[in-house]
Short mmCIF file of C-alpha atoms and ligand atoms in Angstrom, two decimals:
data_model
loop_
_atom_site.label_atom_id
_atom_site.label_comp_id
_atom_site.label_asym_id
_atom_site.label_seq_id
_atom_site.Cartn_x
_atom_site.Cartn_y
_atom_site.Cartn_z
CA UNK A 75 0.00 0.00 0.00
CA UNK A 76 1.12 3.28 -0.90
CA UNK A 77 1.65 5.41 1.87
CA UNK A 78 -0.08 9.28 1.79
CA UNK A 79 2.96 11.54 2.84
CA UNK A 80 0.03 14.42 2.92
CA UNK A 81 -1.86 12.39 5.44
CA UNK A 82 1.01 12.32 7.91
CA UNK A 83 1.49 14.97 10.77
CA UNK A 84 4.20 16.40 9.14
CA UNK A 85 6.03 17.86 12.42
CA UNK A 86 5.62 14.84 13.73
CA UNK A 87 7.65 13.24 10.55
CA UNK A 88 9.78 15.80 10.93
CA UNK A 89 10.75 15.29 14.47
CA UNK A 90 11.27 11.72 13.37
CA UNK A 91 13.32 11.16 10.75
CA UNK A 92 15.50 13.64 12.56
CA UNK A 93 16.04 11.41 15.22
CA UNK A 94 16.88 8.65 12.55
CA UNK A 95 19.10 10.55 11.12
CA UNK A 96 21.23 11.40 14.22
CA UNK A 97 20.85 7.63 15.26
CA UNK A 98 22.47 6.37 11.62
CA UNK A 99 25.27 8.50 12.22
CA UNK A 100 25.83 7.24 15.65
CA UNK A 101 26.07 3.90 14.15
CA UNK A 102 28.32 4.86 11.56
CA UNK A 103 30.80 6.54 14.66
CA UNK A 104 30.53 3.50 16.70
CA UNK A 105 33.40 2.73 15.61
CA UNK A 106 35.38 5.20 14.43
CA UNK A 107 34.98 6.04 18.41
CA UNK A 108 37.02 2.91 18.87
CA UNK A 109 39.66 3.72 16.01
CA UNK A 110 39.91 7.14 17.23
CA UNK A 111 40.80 5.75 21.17
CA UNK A 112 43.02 2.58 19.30
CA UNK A 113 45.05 4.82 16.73
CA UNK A 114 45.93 7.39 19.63
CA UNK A 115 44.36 10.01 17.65
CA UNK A 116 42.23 11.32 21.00
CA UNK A 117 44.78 10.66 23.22
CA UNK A 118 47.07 13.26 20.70
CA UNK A 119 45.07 15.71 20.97
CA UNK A 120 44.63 15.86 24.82
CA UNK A 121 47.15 18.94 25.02
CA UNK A 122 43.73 21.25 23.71
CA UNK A 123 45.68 22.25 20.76
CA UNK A 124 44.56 23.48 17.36
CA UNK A 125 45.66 21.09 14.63
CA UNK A 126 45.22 20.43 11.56
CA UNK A 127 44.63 16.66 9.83
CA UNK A 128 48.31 16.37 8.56
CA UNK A 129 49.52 17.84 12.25
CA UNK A 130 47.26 14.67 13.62
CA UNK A 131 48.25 12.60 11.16
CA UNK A 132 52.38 13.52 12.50
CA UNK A 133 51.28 13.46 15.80
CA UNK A 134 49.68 10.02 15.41
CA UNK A 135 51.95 8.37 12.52
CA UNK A 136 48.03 7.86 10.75
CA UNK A 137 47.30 9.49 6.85
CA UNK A 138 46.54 12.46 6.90
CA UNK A 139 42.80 11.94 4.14
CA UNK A 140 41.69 9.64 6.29
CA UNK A 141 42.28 11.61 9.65
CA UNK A 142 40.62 14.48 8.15
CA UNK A 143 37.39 12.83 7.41
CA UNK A 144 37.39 11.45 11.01
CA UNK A 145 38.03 14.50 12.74
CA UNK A 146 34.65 16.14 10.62
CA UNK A 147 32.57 13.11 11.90
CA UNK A 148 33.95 13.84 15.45
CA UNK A 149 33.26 17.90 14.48
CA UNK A 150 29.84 17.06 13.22
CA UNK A 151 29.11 14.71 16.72
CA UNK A 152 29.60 17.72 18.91
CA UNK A 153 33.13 15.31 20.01
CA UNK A 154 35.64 17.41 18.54
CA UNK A 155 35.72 20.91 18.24
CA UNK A 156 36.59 23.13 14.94
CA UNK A 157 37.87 25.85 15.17
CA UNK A 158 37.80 27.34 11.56
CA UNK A 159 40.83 27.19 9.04
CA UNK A 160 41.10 23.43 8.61
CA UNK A 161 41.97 23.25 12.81
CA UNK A 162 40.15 21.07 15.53
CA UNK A 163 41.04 20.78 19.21
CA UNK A 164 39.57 19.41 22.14
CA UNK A 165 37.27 21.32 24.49
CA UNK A 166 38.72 20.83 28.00
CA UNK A 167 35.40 18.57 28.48
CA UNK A 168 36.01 16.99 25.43
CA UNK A 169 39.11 15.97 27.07
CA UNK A 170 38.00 14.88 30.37
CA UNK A 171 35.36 12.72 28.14
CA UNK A 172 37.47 11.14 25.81
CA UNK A 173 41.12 11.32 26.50
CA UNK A 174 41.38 10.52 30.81
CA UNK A 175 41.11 6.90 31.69
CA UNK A 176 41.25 8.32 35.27
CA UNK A 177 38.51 10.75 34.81
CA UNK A 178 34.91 10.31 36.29
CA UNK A 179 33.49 10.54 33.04
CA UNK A 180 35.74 8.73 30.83
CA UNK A 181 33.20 7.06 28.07
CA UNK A 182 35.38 5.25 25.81
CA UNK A 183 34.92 1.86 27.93
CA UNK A 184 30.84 2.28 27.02
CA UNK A 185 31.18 2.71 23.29
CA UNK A 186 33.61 -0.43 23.70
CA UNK A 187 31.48 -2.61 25.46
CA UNK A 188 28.23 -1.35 23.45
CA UNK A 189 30.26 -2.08 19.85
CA UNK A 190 31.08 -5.35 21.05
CA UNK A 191 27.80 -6.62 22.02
CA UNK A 192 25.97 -5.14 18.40
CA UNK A 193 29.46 -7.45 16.73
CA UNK A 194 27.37 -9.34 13.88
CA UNK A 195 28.06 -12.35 15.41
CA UNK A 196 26.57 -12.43 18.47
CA UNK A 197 22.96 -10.05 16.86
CA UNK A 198 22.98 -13.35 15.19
CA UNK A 199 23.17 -15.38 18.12
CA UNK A 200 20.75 -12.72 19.75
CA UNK A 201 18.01 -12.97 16.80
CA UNK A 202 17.96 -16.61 17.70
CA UNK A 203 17.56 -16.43 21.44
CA UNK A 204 14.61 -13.87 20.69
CA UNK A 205 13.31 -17.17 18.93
CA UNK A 206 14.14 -19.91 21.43
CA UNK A 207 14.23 -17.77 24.51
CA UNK A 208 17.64 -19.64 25.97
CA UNK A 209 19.79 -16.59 26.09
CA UNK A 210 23.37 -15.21 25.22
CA UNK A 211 25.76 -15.94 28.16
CA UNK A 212 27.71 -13.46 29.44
CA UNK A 213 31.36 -15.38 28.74
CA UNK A 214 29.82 -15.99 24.88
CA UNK A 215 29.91 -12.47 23.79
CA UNK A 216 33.69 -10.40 22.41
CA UNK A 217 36.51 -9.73 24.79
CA UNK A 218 35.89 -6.16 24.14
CA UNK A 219 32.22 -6.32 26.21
CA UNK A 220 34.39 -7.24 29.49
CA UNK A 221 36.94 -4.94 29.29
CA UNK A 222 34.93 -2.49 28.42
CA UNK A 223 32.38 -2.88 30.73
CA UNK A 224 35.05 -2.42 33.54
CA UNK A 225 36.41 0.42 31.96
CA UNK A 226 32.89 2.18 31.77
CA UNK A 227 31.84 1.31 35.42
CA UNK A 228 35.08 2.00 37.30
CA UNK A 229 35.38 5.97 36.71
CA UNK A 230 31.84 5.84 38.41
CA UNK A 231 32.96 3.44 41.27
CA UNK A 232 36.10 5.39 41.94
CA UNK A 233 34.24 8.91 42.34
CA UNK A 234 31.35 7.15 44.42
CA UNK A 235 31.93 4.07 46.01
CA UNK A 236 34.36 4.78 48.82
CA UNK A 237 33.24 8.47 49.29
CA UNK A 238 29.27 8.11 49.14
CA UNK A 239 28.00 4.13 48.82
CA UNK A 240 29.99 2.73 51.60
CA UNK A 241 29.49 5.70 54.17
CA UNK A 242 25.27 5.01 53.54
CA UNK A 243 25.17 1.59 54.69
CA UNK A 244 24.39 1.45 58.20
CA UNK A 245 28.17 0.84 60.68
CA UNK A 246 29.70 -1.04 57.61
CA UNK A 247 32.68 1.59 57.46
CA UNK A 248 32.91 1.40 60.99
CA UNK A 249 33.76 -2.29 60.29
CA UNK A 250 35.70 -2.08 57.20
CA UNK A 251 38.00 0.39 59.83
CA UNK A 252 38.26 -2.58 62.25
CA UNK A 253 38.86 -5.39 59.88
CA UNK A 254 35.74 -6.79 57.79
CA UNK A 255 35.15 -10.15 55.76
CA UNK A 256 33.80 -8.81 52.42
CA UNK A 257 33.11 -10.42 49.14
CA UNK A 258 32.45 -8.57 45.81
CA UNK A 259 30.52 -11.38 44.30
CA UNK A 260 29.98 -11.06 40.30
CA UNK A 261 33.11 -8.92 40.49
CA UNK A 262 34.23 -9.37 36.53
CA UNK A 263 37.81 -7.21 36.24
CA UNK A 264 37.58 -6.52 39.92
CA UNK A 265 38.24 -2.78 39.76
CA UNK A 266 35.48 -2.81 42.39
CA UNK A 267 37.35 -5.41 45.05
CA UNK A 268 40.29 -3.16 44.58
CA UNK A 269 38.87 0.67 45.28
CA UNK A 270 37.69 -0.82 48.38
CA UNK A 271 40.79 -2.56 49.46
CA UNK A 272 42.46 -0.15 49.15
CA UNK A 273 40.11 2.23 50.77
CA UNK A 274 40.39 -0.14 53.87
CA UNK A 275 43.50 -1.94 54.55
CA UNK A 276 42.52 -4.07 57.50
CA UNK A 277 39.97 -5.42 55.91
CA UNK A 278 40.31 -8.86 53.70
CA UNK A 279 38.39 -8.96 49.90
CA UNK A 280 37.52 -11.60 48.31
CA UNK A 281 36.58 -11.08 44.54
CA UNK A 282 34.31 -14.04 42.96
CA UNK A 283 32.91 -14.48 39.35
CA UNK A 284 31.81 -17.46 37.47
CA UNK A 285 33.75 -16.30 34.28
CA UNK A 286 37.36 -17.93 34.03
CA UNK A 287 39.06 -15.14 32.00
CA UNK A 288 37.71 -12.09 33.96
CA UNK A 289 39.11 -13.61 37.37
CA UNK A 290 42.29 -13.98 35.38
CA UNK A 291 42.66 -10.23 34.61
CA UNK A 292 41.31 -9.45 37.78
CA UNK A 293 44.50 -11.09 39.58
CA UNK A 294 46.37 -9.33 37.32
CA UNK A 295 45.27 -5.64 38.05
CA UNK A 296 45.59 -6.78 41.72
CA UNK A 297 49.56 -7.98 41.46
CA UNK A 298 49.83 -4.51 39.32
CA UNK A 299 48.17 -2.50 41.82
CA UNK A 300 49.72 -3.87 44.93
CA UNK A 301 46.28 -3.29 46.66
CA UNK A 302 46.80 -5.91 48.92
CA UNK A 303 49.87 -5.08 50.14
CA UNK A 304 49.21 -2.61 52.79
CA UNK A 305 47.47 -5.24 55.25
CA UNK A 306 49.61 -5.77 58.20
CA UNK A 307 51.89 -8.64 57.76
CA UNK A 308 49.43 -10.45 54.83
CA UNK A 309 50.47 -10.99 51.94
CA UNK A 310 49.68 -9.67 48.31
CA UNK A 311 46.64 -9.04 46.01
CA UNK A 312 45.82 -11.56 43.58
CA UNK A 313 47.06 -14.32 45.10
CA UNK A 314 45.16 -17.08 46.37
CA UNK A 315 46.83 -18.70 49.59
CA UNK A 316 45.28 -18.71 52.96
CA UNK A 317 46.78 -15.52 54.34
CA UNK A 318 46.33 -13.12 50.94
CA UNK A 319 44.03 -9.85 51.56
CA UNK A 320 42.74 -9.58 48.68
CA UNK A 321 41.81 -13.14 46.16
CA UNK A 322 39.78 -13.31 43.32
CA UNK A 323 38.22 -16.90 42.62
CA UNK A 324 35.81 -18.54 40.15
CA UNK A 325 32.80 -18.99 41.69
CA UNK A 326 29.33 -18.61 40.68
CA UNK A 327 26.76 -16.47 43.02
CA UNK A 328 24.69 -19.68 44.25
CA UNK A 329 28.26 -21.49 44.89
CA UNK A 330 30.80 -18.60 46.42
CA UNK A 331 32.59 -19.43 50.02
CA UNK A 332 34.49 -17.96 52.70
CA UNK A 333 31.60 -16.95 54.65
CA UNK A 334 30.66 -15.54 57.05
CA UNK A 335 30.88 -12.20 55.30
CA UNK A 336 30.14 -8.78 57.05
CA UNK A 337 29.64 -7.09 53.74
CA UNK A 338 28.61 -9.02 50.82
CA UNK A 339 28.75 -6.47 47.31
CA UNK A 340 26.75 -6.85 43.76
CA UNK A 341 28.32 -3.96 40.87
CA UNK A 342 25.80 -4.19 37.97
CA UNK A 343 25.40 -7.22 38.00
CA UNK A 344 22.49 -9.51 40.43
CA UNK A 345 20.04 -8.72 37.24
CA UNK A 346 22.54 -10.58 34.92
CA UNK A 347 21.97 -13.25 36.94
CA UNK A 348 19.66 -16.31 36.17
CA UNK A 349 18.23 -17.08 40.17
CA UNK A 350 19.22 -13.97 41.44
CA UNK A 351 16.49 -14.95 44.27
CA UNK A 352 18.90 -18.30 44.55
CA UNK A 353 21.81 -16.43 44.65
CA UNK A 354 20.47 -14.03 47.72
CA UNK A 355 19.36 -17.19 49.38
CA UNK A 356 22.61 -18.20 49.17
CA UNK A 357 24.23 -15.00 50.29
CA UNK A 358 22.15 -15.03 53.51
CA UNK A 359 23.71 -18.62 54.35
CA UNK A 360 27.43 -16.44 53.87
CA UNK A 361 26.33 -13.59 55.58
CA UNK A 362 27.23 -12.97 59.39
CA UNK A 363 23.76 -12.57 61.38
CA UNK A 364 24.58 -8.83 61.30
CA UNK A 365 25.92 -8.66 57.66
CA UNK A 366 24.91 -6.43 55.08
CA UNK A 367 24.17 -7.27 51.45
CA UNK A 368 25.14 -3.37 48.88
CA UNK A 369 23.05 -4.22 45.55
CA UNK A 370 24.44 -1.45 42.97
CA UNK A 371 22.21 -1.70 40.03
CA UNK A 372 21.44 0.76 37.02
CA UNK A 373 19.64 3.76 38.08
CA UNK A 374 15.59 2.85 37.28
CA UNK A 375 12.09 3.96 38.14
CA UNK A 376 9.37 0.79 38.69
CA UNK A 377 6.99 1.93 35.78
CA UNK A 378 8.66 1.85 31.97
CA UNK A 379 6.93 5.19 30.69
CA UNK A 380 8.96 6.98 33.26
CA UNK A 381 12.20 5.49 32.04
CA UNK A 382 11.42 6.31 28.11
CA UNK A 383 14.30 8.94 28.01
CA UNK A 384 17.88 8.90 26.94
CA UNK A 385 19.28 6.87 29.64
CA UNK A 386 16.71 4.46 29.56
CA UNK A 387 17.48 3.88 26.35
CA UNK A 388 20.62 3.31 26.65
CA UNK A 389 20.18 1.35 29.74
CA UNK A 390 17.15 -1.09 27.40
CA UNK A 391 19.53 -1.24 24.64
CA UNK A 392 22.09 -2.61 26.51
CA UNK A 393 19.49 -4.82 28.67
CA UNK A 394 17.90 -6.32 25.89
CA UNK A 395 21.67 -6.90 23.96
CA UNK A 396 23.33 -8.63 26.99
CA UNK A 397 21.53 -8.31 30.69
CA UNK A 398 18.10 -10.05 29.76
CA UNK A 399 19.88 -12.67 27.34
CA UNK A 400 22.82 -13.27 30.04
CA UNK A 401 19.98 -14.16 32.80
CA UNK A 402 17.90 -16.52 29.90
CA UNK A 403 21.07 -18.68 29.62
CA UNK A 404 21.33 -19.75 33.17
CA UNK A 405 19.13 -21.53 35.76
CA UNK A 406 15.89 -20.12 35.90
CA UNK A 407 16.66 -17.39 33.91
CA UNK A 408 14.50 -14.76 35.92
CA UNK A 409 15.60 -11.52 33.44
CA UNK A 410 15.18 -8.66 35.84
CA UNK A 411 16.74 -6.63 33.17
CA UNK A 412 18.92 -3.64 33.77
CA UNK A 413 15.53 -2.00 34.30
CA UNK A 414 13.77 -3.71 37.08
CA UNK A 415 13.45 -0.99 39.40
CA UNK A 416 13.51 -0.91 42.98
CA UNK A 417 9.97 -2.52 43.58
CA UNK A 418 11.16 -5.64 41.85
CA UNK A 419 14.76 -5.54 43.18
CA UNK A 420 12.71 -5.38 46.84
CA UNK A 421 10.71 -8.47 46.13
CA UNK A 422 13.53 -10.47 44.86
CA UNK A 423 15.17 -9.55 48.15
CA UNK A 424 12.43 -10.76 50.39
CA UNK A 425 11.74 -13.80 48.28
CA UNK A 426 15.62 -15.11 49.38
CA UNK A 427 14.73 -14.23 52.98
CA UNK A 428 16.08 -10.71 53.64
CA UNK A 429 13.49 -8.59 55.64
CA UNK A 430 15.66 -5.14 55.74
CA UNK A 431 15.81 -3.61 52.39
CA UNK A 432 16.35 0.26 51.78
CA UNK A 433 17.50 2.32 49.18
CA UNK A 434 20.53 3.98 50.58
CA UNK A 435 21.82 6.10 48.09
CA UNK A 436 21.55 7.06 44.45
CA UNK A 437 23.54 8.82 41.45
CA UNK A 438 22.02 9.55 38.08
CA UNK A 439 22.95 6.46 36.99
CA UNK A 440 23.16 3.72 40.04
CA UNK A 441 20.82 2.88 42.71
CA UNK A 442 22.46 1.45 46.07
CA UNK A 443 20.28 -0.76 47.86
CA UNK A 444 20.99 -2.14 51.71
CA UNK A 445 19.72 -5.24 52.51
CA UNK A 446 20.11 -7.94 55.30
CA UNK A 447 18.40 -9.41 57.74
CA UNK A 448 16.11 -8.37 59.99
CA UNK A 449 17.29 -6.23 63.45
CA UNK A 450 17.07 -8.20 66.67
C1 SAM B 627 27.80 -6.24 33.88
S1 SAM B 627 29.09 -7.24 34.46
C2 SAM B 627 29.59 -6.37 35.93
C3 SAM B 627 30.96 -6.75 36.38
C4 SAM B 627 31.50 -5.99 37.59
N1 SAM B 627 30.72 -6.22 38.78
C5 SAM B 627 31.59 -4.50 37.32
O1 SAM B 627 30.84 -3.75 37.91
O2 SAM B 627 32.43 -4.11 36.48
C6 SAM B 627 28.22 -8.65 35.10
C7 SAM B 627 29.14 -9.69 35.72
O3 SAM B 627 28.33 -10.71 36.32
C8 SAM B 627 28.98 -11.95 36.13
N2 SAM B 627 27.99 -13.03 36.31
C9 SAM B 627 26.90 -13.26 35.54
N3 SAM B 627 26.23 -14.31 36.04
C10 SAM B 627 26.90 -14.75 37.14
C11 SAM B 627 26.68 -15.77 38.08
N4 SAM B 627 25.61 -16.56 38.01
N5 SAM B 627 27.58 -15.93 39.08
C12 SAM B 627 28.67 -15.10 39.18
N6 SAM B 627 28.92 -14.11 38.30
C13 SAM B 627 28.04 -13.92 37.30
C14 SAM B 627 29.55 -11.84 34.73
O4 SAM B 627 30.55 -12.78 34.47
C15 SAM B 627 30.04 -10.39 34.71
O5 SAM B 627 31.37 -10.30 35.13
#
């Protein structure tokens, strides 16, 4: 059937094609993003100067044609800045966004993990679990979605975690102070394990995480950050022996020892989880009486219309790419999503056992929820 152009709203057309239009070029800079960050080509402009393509290419050791037609698609993105006469530079914002691994809102480890998860390969895989409902596990997607998943989270963990989270929870840094049992369960790279260690040296951190490879570069950013080597008279991070402060393991979340923990931690990551109501249950059996159970999940409201905006989109597109397909391809497969919201987060905590559950704290993205067991 023909369709009537005339008989269309045409602001409404308007107003949508233009998002269409901004959404195909996103695409197209998905990964030029990751060229850009590979190629050095951000990282060379960091200094804020003016330069022009052949300066980049120089700077870079990259051809000059093909730098110039990058830095325009950066230019057009509102991620480069041009400053007339064939020169672009970086905004000092631009820098802090694209160039500053150490900076609180450092982005490249998004687009990385994003790009990896929309690899052709695995929307293939994906188009058939939206057929047979059994999922994509975390550990079958790229390398790129774990490393880049750490990379995205940590500049949010290392601004929050030890300065806002912990402090919310009721007495934990009290305990952390003295010497705490904690485990960071679901821990992938571990950047999370190793803020807090080294936040608290006399405590002792145990990392778990039922994917092989992630543990393994987890140990290794523990032996290269020496995070566990301020605990008096223990031994190092990243190794495994009876007396080490901090360990990272393999362990799944309904199968994780070392109990009993005074702070048990989930980073983005209970809703990836199949039983996440099995893996509480289990948590409670690890948790001291008095113990405390920090749920970090994406930032969400209960009702979906009120998450229909920019962040919720991102926050669906990434759910319904890897959080909701991860769950599917384990035991029960429950599929909170990345969007559950703190009504359903609450009932999956009472349905393990918990009867204390309060939202402690929140940033625009992450909601920090306490839970344990009841007082008295
Ligand atoms: C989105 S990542 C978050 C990783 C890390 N907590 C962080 O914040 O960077 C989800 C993590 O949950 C882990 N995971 C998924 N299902 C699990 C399970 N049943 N038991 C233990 N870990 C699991 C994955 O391997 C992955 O490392």
């Amino acid at each position: 059937m023909a369709v009537d152009l005339g008989a269309l709203d045409g602001d409404a057309l308007d107003e949508l094609m233009g998002k269409v239009v901004t959404d195909l070029g996103a695409i197209a800079l998905a990964p030029l993003l990751s060229i850009g960050e590979r190629l050095g080509l951000f990282r060379a402009l960091a200094d804020g100067e003016a330069v022009t393509p052949a300066e980049l290419g120089e700077r870079t050791a990259t051809v000059e044609r093909n730098v110039r037609e990058w830095l325009a698609a950066m230019a057009a993105s509102g991620y480069v800045t041009y400053v007339g006469e064939g020169r672009y530079r970086l905004s000092p914002e631009q820098v802090a966004v694209f160039t500053d691994e150490d900076s609180p809102v450092f982005v490249l480890g998004g687009f990385q993990a994003f790009a990896a998860a929309a690899r052709p390969e695995t929307r293939d895989r994906l188009e058939r679990a939206f057929l047979d409902g059994h999922g994509v596990a975390w550990h079958e997607h790229h390398r790129d979605l774990f490393a880049g998943t750490a990379r995205f989270f940590r500049p949010g963990y290392a601004l929050h975690l030890v300065a806002e989270w912990l402090p919310a929870l009721d007495g934990v840094v009290d305990r952390l102070r003295v010497g705490a049992n904690v485990a960071d369960v679901g821990c992938g790279l571990g950047h999370s394990t190793l803020l807090m260690a080294k936040a608290f040296p006399g405590s002792r951190f145990s990392g778990f995480d039922y994917h092989a490879p992630s543990i393994d570069a987890a140990r290794e950013l523990a032996a290269e950050s020496g995070a566990g080597e301020s605990g008096a008279g223990e031994s190092g991070a990243g190794e495994s022996g009876e007396g080490a402060r901090v360990t990272f393991e393999v362990a799944g979340g309904k199968d994780f020892g070392g109990g009993p923990y005074d702070l048990v931690a989930y980073f983005d990551c209970l809703h990836d989880m199949g039983d996440p109501v099995g893996v509480l249950a289990h948590t409670r059996e690890q948790l001291a009486p008095d113990g405390t159970v920090m749920l970090v999940e994406p930032f969400s409201h209960d009702d979906v219309s009120q998450n229909l905006n920019p962040l919720g989109r991102a926050f669906y597109s990434a759910s319904s790419l890897i959080c909701v397909p991860a769950s599917q391809s384990q035991e029960v497969g429950r599929a909170l999503g990345a969007q559950a919201g703190e009504q359903r987060i609450h009932e999956v905590a009472t349905e393990a056992g918990f009867g204390r559950f309060r939202r402690a704290a929140e940033t625009p993205f992450n909601i920090i929820y306490e839970v344990g067991n009841r007082a008295g």
